[in-house]
Short mmCIF file of C-alpha atoms and ligand atoms in Angstrom, two decimals:
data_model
loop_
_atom_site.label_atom_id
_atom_site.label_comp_id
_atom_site.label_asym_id
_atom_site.label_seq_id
_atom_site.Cartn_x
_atom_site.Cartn_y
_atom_site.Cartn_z
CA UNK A 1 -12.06 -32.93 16.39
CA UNK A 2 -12.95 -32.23 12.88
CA UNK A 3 -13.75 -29.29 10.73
CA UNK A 4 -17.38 -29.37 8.92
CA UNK A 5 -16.30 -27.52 6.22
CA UNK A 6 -12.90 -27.42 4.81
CA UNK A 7 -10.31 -24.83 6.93
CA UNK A 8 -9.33 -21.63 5.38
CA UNK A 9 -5.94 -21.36 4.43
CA UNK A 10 -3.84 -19.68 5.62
CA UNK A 11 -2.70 -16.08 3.83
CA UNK A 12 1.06 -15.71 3.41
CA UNK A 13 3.70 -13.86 1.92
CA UNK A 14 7.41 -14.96 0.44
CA UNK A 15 10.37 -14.00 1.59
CA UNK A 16 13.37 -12.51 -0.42
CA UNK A 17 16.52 -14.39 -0.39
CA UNK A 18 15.08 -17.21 1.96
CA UNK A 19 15.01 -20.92 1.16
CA UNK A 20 13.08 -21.37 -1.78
CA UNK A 21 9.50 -21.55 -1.04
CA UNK A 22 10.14 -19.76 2.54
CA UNK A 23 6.88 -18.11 3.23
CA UNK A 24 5.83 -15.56 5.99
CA UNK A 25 2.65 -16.58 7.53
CA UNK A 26 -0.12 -13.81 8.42
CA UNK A 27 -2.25 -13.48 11.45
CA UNK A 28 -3.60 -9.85 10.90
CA UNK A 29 -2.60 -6.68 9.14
CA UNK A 30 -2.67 -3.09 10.99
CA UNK A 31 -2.72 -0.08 9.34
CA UNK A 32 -1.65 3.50 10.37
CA UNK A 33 -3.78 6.44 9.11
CA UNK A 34 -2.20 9.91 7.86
CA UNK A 35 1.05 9.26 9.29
CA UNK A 36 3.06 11.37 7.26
CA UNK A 37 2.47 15.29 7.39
CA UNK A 38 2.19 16.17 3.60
CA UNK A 39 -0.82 13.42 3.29
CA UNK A 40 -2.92 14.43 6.52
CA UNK A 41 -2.64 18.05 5.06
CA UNK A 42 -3.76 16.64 1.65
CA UNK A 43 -6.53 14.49 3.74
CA UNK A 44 -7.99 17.84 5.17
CA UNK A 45 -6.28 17.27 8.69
CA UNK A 46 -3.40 19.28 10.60
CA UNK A 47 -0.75 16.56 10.79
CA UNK A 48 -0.60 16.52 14.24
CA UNK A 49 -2.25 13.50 15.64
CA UNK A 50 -2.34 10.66 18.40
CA UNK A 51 -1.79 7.89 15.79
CA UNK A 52 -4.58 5.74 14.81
CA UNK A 53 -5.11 2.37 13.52
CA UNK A 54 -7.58 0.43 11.30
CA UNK A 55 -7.20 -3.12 9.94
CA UNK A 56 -7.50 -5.55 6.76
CA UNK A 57 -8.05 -9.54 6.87
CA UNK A 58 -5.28 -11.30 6.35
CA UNK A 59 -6.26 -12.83 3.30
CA UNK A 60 -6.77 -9.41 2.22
CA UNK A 61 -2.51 -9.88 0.98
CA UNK A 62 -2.05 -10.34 -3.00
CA UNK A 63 1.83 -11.17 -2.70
CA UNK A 64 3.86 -10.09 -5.63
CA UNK A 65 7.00 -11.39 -7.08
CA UNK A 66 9.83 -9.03 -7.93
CA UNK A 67 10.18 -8.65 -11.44
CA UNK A 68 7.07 -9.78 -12.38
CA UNK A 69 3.82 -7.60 -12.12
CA UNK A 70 1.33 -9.10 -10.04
CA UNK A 71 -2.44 -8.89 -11.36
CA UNK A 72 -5.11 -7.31 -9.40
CA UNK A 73 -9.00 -7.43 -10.02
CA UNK A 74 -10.48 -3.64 -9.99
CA UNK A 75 -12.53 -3.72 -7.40
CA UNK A 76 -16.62 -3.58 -7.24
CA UNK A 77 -18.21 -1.11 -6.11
CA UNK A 78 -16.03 2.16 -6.95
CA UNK A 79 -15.11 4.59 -9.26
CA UNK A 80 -12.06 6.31 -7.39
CA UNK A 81 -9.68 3.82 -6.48
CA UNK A 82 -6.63 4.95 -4.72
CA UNK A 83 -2.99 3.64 -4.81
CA UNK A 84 -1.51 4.61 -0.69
CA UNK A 85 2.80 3.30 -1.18
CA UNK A 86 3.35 1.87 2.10
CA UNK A 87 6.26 0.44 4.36
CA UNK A 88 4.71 -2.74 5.54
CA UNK A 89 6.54 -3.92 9.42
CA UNK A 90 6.59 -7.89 9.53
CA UNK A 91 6.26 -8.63 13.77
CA UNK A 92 8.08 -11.96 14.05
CA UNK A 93 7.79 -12.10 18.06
CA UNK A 94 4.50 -10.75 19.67
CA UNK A 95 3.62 -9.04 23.28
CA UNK A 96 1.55 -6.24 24.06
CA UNK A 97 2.67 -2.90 26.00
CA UNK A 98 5.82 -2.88 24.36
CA UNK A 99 7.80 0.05 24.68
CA UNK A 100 9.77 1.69 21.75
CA UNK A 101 12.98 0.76 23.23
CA UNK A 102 11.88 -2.53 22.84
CA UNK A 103 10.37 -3.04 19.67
CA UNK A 104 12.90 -3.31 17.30
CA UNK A 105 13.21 -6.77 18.73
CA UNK A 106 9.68 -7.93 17.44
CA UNK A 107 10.72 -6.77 14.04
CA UNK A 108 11.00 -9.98 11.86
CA UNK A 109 11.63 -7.82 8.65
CA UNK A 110 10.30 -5.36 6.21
CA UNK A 111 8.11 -4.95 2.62
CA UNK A 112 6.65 -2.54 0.10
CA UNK A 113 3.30 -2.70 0.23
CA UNK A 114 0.04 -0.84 -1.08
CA UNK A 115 -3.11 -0.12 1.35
CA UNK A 116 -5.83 0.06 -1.96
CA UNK A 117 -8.43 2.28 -1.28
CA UNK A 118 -11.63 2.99 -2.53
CA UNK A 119 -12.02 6.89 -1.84
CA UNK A 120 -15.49 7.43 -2.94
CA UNK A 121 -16.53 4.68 -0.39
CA UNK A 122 -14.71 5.80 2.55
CA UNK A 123 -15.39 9.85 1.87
CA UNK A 124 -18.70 8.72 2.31
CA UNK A 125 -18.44 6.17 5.22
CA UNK A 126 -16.59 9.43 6.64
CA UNK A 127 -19.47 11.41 6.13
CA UNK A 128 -21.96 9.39 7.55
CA UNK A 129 -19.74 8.20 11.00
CA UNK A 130 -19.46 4.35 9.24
CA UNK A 131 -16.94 2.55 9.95
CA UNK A 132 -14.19 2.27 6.78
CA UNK A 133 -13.72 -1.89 5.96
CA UNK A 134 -15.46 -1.70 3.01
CA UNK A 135 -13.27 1.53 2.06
CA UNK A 136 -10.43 -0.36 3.47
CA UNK A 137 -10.60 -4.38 3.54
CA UNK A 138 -11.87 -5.33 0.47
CA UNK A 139 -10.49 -9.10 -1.06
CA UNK A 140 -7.08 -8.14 -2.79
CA UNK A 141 -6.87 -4.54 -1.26
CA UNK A 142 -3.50 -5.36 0.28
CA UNK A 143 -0.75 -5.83 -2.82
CA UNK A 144 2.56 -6.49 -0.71
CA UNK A 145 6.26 -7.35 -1.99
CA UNK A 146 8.40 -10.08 -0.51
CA UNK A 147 9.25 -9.59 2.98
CA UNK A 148 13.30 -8.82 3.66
CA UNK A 149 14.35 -10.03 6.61
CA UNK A 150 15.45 -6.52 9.60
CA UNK A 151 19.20 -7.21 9.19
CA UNK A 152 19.04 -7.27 5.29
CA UNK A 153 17.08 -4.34 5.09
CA UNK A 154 19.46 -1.61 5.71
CA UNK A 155 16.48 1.41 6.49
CA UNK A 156 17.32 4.80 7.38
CA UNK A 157 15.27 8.33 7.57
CA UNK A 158 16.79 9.25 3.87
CA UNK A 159 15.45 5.88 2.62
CA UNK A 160 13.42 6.79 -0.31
CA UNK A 161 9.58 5.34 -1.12
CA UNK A 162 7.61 5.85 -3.99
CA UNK A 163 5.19 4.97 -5.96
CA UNK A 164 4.85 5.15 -10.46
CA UNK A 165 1.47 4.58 -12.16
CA UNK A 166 2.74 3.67 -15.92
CA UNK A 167 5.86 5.32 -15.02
CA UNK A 168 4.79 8.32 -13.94
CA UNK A 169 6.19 9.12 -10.26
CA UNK A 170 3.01 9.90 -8.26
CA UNK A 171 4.38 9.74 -4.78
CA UNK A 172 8.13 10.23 -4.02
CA UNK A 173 9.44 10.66 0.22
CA UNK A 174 11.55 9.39 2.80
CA UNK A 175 11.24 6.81 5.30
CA UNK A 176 12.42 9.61 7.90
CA UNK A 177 9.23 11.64 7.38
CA UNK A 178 7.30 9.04 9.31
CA UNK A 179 5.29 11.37 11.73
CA UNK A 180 5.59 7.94 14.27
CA UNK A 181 7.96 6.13 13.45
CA UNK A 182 8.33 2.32 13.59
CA UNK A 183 9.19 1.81 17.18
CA UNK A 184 7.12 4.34 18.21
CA UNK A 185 3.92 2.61 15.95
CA UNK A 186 4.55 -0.82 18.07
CA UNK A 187 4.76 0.90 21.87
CA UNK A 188 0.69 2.68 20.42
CA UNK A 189 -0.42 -0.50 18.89
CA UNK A 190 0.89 -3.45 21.72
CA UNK A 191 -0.90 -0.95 23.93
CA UNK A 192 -4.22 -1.57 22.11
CA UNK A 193 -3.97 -5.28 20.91
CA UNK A 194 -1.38 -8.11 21.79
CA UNK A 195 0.84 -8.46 19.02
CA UNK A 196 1.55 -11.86 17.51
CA UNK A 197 4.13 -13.33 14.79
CA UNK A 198 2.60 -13.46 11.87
CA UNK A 199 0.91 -9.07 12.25
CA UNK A 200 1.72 -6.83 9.41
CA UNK A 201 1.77 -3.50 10.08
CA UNK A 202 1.27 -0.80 7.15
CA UNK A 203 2.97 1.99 8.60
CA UNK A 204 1.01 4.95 6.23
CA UNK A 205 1.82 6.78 3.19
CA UNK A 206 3.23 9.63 1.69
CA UNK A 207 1.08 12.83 -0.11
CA UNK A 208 0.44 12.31 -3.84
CA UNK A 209 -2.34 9.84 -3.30
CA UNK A 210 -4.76 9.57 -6.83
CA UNK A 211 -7.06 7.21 -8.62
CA UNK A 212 -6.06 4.55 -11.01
CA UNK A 213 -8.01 2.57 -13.55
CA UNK A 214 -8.29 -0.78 -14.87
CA UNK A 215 -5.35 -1.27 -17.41
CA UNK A 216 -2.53 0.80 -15.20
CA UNK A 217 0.37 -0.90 -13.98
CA UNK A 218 1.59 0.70 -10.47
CA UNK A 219 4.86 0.08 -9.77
CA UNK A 220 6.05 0.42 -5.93
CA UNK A 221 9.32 0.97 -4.88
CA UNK A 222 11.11 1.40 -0.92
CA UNK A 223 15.01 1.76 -1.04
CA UNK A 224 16.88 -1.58 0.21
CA UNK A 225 13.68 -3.43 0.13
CA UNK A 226 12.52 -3.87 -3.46
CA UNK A 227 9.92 -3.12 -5.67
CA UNK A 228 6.59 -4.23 -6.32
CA UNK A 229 4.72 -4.21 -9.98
CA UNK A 230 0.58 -4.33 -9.99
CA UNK A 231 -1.34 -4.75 -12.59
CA UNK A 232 -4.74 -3.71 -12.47
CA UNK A 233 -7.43 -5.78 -14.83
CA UNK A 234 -10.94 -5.92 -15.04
CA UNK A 235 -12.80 -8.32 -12.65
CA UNK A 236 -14.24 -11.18 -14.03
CA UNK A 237 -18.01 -11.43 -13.34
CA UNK A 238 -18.67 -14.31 -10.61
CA UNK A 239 -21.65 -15.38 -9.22
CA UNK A 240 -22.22 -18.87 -7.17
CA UNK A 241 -25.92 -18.39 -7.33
CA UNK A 242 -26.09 -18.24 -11.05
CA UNK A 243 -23.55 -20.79 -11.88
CA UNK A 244 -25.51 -22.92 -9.50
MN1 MN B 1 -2.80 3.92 4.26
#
């Protein structure tokens, strides 16, 4: 057997305080919509909700370093792009139907991630009854910190996330304000697709959502996991045709 064309790689993420080079592979990345009350209010919804789930590609991941912001092309195609401060869930052991009691034990470890959005896009996709991906899954839409391993992570309900844009505090909560929380995510999600090492699993984000613009720095931050820097430049004009 041989490929035609050469393979795609495959996306991955570093790991904080592994081996150096230790990476954490990625098979897909779930996300949770309006899972915390103040944001489905802010959304136009009630807060009180079945969850729900949508999903990036995997190479949809721009892994950042600590300490050094990472740089991330403004997307095409928008003029409202939104910063969502996310606790990202790294599944080390898959199954499906797994009950809450249970899912801890898939739990590989945990991240600070950002699910980009572009608003104008999806408002509309909304409006018309379109599906979200290119609101959602555009290349680079998934900015994500180094994953900590569950037993270094030390997460409770008072663990504080936020989110700065050039300092600024835009979005500011607690872990504990999860309207489904993590075990509870995994017993919906195995239920609808069978897990598999490698899944990341944005878990939702806090009110305080807003636009940024080429030339902000967002800085991300989740208690006892670390914090992740974005820098957001202009996208360099690139076109196969024309460069032939
Ligand atoms: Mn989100």
């Amino acid at each position: 057997m041989a490929y035609v064309i050469p393979a795609p790689r495959v996306a991955s993420v570093p790991v904080k305080g592994g081996q150096p080079g230790a990476e954490f592979p990625v098979h897909r990345i779930y996300c949770v919509g309006r899972n915390y009350v103040e944001h489905a209010i802010e959304m136009g919804h009630s807060g009180r909700e079945a969850p729900f789930f949508f999903m990036k590609p995997a190479d949809a991941v721009l892994p950042g370093v600590e300490g050094i912001p990472v740089e991330m092309p403004f997307p095409s195609l928008t003029n409202s792009l939104h910063h969502e401060v996310e606790l990202v869930v790294a599944i080390g052991r898959g199954g499906r139907d797994i009950p809450a009691a249970r899912a801890m034990d898939h739990v590989w470890g945990y991240a600070v991630g950002l699910d980009m959005t572009r608003r104008d896009l999806q408002a509309e996709m909304k409006k018309q009854g379109r599906p979200w991906c290119i609101a959602k899954g555009f290349d680079a839409s998934a900015p994500i910190g180094p994953i900590v391993p569950a037993a270094q992570a030390g997460l409770g309900p008072d663990t504080r996330i936020e989110l700065k844009v050039n300092g600024a505090a835009r979005q500011t909560s607690v872990i504990g304000k999860l309207i489904w929380n993590i075990p509870e995510v995994i017993e919906h999600l195995s239920a609808a697709w069978e897990l598999q090492p490698g899944d990341l699993i944005f878990t939702g984000t806090p009110e305080g959502v807003a636009a940024v613009v080429a030339g902000d720095t967002l800085s991300a931050r989740i208690d006892g996991i670390g914090t992740l820097d974005v820098k957001l430049v202009l996208r360099q004009a690139q076109d196969d045709r024309v460069r032939g």
